[in-house]
Short mmCIF file of C-alpha atoms and ligand atoms in Angstrom, two decimals:
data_model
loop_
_atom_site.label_atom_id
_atom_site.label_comp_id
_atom_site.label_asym_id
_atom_site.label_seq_id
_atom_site.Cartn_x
_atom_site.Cartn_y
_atom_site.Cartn_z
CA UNK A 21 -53.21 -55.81 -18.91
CA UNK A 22 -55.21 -58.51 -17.27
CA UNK A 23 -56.15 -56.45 -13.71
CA UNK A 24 -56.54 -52.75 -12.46
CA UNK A 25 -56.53 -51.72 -9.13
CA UNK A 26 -58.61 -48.53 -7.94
CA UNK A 27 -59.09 -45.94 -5.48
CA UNK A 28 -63.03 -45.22 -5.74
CA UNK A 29 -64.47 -42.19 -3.52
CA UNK A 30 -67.08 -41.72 -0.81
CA UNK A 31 -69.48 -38.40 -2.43
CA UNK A 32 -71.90 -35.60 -1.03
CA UNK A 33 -75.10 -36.51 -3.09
CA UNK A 34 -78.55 -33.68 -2.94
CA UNK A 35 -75.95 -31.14 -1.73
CA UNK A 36 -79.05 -29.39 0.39
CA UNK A 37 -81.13 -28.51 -2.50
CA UNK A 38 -80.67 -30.77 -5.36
CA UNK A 39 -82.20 -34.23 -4.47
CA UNK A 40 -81.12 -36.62 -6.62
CA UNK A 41 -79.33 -34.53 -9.07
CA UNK A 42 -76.18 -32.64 -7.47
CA UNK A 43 -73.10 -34.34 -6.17
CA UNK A 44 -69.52 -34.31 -5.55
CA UNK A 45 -66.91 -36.55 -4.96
CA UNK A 46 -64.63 -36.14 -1.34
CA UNK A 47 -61.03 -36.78 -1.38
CA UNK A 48 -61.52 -39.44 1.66
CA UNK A 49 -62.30 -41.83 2.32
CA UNK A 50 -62.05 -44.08 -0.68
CA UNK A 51 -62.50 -47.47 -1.15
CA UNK A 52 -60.08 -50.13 -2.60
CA UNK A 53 -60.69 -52.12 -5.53
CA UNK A 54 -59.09 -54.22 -8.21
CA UNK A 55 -60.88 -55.67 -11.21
CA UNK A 56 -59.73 -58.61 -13.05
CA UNK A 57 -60.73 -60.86 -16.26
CA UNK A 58 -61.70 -63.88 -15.70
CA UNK A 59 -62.26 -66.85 -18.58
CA UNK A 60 -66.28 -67.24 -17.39
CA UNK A 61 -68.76 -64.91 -18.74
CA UNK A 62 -69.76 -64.20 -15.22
CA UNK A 63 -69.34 -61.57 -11.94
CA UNK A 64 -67.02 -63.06 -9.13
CA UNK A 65 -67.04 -60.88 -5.97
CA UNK A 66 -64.41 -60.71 -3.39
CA UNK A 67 -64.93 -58.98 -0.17
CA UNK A 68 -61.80 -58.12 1.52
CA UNK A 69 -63.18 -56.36 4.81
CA UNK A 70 -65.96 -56.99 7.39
CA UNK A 71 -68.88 -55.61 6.38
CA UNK A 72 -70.26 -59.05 4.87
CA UNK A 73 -71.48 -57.84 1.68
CA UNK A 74 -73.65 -60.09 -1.09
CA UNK A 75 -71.06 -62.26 -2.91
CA UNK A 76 -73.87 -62.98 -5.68
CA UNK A 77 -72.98 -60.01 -7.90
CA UNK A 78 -76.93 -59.79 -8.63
CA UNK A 79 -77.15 -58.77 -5.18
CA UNK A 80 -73.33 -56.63 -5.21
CA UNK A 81 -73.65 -53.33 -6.51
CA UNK A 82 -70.49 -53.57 -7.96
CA UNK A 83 -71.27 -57.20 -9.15
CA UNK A 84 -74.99 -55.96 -10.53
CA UNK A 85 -72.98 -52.91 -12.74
CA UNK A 86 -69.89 -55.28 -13.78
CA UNK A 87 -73.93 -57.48 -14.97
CA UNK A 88 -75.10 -54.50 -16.44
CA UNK A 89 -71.80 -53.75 -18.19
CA UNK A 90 -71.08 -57.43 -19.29
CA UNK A 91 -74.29 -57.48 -21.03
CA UNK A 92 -73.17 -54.81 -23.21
CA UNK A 93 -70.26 -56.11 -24.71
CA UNK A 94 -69.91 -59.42 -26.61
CA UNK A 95 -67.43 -60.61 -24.80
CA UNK A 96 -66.95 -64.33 -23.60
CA UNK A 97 -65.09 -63.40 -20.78
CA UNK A 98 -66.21 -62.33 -17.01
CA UNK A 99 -64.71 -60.17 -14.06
CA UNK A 100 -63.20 -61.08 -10.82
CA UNK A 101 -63.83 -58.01 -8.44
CA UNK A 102 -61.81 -57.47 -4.96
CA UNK A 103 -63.12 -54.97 -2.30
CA UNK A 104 -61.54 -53.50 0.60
CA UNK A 105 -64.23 -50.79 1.75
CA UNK A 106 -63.35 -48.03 3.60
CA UNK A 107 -66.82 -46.50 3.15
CA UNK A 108 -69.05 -47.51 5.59
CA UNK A 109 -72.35 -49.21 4.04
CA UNK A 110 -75.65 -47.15 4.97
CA UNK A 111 -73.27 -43.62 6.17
CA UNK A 112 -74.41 -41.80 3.69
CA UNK A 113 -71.61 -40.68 1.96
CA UNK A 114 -72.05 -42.97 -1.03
CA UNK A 115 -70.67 -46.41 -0.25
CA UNK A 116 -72.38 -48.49 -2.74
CA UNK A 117 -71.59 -45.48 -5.59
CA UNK A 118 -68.03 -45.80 -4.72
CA UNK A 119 -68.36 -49.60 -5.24
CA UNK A 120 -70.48 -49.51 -8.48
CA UNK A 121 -68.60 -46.45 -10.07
CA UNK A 122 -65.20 -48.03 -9.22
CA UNK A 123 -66.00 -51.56 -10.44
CA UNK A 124 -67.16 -50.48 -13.97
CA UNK A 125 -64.23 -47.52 -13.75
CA UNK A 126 -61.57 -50.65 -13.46
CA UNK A 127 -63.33 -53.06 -15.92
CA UNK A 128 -63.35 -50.48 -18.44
CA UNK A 129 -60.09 -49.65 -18.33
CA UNK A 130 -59.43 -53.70 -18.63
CA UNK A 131 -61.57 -52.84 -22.29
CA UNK A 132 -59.42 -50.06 -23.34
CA UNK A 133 -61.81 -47.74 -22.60
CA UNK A 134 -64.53 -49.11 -24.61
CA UNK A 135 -67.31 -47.24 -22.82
CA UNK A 136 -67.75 -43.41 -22.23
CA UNK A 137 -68.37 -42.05 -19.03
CA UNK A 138 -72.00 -41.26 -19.84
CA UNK A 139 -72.74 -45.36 -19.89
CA UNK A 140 -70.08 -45.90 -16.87
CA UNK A 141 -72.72 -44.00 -15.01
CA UNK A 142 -75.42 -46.24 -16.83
CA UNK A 143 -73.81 -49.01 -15.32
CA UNK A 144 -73.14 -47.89 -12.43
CA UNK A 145 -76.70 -46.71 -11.57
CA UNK A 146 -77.74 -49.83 -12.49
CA UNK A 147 -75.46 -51.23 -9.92
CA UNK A 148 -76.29 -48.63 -6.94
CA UNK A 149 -80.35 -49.64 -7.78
CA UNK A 150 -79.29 -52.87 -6.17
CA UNK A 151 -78.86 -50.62 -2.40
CA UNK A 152 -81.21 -48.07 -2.96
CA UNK A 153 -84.47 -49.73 -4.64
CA UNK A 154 -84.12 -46.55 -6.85
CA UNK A 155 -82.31 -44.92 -9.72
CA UNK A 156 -80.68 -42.18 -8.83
CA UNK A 157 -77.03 -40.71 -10.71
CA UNK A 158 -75.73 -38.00 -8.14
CA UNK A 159 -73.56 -40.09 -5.96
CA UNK A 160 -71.87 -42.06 -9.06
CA UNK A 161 -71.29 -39.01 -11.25
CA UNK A 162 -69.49 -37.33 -9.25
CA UNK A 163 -67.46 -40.70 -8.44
CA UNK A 164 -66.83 -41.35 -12.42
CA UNK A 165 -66.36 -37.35 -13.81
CA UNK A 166 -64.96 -36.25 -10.62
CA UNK A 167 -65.97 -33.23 -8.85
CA UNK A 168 -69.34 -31.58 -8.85
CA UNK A 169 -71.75 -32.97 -10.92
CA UNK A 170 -75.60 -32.00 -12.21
CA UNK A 171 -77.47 -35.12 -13.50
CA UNK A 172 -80.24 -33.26 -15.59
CA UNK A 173 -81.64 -36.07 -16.43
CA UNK A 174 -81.23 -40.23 -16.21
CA UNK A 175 -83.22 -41.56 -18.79
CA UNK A 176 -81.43 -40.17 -21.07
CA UNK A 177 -78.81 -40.31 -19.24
CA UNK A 178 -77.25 -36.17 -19.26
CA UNK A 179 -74.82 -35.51 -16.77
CA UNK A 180 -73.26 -32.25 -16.38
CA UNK A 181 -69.70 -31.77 -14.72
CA UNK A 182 -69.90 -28.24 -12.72
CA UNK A 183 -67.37 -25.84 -12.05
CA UNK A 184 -66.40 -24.97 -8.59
CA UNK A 185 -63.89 -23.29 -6.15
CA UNK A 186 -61.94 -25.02 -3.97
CA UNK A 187 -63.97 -25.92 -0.63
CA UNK A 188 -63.51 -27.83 2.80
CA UNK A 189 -65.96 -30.47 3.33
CA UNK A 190 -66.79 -31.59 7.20
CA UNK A 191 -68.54 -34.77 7.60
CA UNK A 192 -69.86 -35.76 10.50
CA UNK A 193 -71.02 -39.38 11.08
CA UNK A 194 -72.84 -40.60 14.02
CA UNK A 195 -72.53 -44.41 13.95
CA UNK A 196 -76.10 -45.07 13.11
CA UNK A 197 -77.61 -47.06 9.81
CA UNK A 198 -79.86 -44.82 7.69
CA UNK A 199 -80.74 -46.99 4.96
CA UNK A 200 -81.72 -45.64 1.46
CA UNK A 201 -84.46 -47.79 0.44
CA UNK A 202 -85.57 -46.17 3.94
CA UNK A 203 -85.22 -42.22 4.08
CA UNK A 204 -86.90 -42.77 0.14
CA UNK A 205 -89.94 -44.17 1.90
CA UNK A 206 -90.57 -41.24 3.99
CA UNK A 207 -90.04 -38.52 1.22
CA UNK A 208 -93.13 -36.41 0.21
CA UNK A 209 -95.20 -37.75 -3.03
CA UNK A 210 -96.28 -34.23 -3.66
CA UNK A 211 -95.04 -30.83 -2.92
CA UNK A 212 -96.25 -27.52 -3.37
CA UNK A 213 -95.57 -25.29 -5.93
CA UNK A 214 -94.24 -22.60 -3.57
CA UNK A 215 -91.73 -25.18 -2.43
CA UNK A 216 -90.85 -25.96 -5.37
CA UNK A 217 -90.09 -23.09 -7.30
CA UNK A 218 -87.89 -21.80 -4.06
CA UNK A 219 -86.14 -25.62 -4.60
CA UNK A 220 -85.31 -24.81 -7.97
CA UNK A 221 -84.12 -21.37 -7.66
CA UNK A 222 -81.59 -22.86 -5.12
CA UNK A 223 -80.65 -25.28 -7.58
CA UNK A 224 -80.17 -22.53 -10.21
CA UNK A 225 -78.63 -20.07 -7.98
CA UNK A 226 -75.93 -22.36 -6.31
CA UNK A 227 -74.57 -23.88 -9.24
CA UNK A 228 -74.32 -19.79 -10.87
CA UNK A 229 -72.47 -19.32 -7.12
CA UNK A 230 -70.17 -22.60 -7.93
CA UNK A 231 -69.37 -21.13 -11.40
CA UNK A 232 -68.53 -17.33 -10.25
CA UNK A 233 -67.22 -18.83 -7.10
CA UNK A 234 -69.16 -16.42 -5.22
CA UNK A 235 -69.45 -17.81 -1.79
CA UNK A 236 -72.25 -15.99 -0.38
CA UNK A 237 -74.54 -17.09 -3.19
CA UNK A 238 -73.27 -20.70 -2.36
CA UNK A 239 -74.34 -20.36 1.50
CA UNK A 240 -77.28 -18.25 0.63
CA UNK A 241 -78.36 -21.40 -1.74
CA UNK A 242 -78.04 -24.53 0.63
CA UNK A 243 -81.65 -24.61 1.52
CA UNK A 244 -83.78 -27.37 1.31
CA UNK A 245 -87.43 -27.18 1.76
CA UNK A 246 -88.76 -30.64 0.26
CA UNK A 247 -86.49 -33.40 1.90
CA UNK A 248 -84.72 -32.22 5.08
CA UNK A 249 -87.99 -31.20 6.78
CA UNK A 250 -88.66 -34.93 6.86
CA UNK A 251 -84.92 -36.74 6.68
CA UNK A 252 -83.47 -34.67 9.66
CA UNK A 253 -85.83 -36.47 11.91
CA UNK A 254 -83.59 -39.27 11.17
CA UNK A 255 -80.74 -38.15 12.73
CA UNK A 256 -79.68 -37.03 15.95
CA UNK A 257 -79.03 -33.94 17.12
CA UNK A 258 -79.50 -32.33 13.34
CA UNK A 259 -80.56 -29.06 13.76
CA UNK A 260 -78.08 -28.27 16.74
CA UNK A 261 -75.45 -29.80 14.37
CA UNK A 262 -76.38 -27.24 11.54
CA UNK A 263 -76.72 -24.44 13.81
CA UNK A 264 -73.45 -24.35 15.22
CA UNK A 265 -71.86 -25.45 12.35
CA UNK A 266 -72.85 -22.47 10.83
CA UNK A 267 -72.37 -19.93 13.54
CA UNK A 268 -68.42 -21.82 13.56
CA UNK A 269 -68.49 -20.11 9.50
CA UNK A 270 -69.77 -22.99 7.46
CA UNK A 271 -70.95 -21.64 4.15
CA UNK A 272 -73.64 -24.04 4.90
CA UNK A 273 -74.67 -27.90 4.52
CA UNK A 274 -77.02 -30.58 5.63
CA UNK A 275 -77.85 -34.28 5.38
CA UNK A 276 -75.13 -35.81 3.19
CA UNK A 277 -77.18 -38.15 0.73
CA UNK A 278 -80.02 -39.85 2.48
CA UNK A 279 -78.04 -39.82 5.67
CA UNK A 280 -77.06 -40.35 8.79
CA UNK A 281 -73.82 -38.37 7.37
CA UNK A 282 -73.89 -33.99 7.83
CA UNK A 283 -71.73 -32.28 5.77
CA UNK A 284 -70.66 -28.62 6.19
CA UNK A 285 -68.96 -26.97 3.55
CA UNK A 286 -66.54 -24.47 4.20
CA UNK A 287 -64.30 -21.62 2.68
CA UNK A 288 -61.05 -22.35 4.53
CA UNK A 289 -59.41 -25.45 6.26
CA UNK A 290 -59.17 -23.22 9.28
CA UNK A 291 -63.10 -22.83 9.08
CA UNK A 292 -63.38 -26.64 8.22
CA UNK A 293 -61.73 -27.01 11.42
CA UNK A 294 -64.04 -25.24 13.70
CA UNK A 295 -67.11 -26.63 12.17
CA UNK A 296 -65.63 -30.19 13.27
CA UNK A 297 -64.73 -28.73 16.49
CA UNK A 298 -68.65 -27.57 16.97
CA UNK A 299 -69.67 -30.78 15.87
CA UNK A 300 -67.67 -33.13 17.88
CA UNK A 301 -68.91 -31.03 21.00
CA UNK A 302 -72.21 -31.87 20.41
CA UNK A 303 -71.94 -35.45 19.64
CA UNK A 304 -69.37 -35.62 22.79
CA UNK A 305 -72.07 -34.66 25.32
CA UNK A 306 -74.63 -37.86 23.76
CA UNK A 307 -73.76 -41.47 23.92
CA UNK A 308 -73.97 -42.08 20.19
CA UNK A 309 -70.85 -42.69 18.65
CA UNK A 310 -69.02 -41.08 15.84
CA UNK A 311 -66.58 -39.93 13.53
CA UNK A 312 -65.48 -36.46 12.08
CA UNK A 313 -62.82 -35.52 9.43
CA UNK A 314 -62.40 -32.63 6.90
CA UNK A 315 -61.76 -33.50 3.18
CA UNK A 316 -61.72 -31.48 0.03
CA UNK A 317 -63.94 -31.94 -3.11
CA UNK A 318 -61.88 -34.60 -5.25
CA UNK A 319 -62.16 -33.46 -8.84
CA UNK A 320 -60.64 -35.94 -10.27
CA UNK A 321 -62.94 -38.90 -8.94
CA UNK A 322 -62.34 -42.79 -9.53
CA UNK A 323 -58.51 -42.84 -9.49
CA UNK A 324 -56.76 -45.58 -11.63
CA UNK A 325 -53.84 -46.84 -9.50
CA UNK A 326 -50.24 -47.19 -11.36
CA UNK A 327 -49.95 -51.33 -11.85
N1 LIG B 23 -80.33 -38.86 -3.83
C1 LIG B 23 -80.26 -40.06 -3.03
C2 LIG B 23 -81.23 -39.92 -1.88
C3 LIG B 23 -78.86 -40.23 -2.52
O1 LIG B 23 -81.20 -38.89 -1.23
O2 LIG B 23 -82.03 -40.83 -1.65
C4 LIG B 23 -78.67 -41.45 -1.67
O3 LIG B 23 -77.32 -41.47 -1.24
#
């Protein structure tokens, strides 16, 4: 087999409370990919869309992790990547995760499957660095296990894969840029004790409410007391989007990743439904663009595409 194509997803990362270590992967949107060997030891990038991306793969997130990954093998050979993205860059739903996680996804399928999915997140991270300026796992996790995902730790790399019950997702995204690099300038060096131990209890408690599938432990959980606070400044409209989100029955949500995406999660499609509803009458009386859709959480994440 000398090419693979994928679908790779947009993902939730923090999921309220867990900065930098929760995710999960959405159904939609997803972008398009497919990876091919080339004779060069070397990165070739594509772009298929408009979003004029880097074409040096040091500066491609999905170039930089088809790098990191080509400098584990000892291979003589190189990739060829094409990208059609779907996933708006800087929305907040994972757009550079979906490239990294679906590049190395592809290319190690091209290998046979050389590589576990513990150093396809490796790669991958090293990949997403490239948008971010940081390491952080919990957008491509989610993208490479599927589903909902706990990264416990990235150095060495430990990645859980949670449980969960079926849930709506809404997403609402204002057509603003929110940059990583950014929103990780503003965040707080220190935090208080107090904060944190009510962080981590969250943490604790909503992934014991995604096992049991209780969903009142799962709203009573989305809290965030260390990042929101300063993030939501970044986006418009926030707490009015929150608020009626959750008096239209959202279990609960907040800033999707580092933003400018909300996400609500919600018991039933019908719910899912209203919450977009609530949201697109508050972005309908501003003049800021936007778009709205409901999706589910996509367990099984990077999807290899029949050749
Ligand atoms: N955990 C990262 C952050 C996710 O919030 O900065 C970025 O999508």
């Amino acid at each position: 087999m000398s090419e693979i194509s994928v679908l790779s997803p947009a993902s939730v990362a923090n999921v309220v409370c867990g900065f930098d270590c929760l995710g999960f992967a959405l159904s939609a949107p997803c972008d398009e990919m497919t990876v091919r060997i080339i004779e060069k030891k070397t990165v070739r990038i594509v772009n298929r869309d408009d979003f004029n991306l880097p074409t040096k793969p040091e500066k491609n997130v999905a170039g930089a992790a088809l790098l990191s990954m080509l400098r584990a093998t000892d291979e003589n050979f190189g990739f060829e990547v094409e990208i059609t993205k779907h996933i708006k860059p800087g929305s907040g739903i994972g757009s550079s995760a979906a490239s990294a996680a679906g590049a190395v996804v592809a290319a190690n399928e091209l290998l046979d499957e050389r590589f576990s999915k513990l150093e396809l997140v490796k790669f991958a991270m090293d990949g997403e660095q490239v948008a971010s300026g940081a390491r952080h796992a919990d957008n491509v996790a989610p993208c490479v296990f599927g589903g909902f995902t706990l990264v416990r730790s990235i150095n060495p790399i430990d990645v859980i894969r949670l449980d969960f019950q079926p849930m709506f997702v809404t997403v609402v995204h204002p057509q603003i840029e929110v940059k990583t690099s950014e929103a990780r300038k503003i965040l707080p060096k220190q935090v208080s004790l107090t904060d944190a131990v009510r962080q981590w209890s969250n943490v604790g408690a909503l992934v014991s409410g995604l096992q049991k599938g209780d969903y009142e432990l799962i709203s009573r959980s989305l809290e965030d007391f260390i990042v929101e606070p300063v993030r939501k400044n970044l986006i418009p409209k926030f707490d009015e989007i929150k608020n009626e989100s959750l008096r239209a029955g959202a279990l609960g949500g907040g800033i999707s990743g580092s933003g400018p995406s909300v996400f609500m999660l919600s018991e039933t499609s019908v719910t899912a439904q209203k919450v977009k509803n609530a949201m697109r009458g508050i972005y309908s009386k501003t003049a800021i663009d936007f778009n709205i859709y409901v999706t589910e959480i996509n367990a099984e994440g990077v999807k290899i595409l029949d050749s």
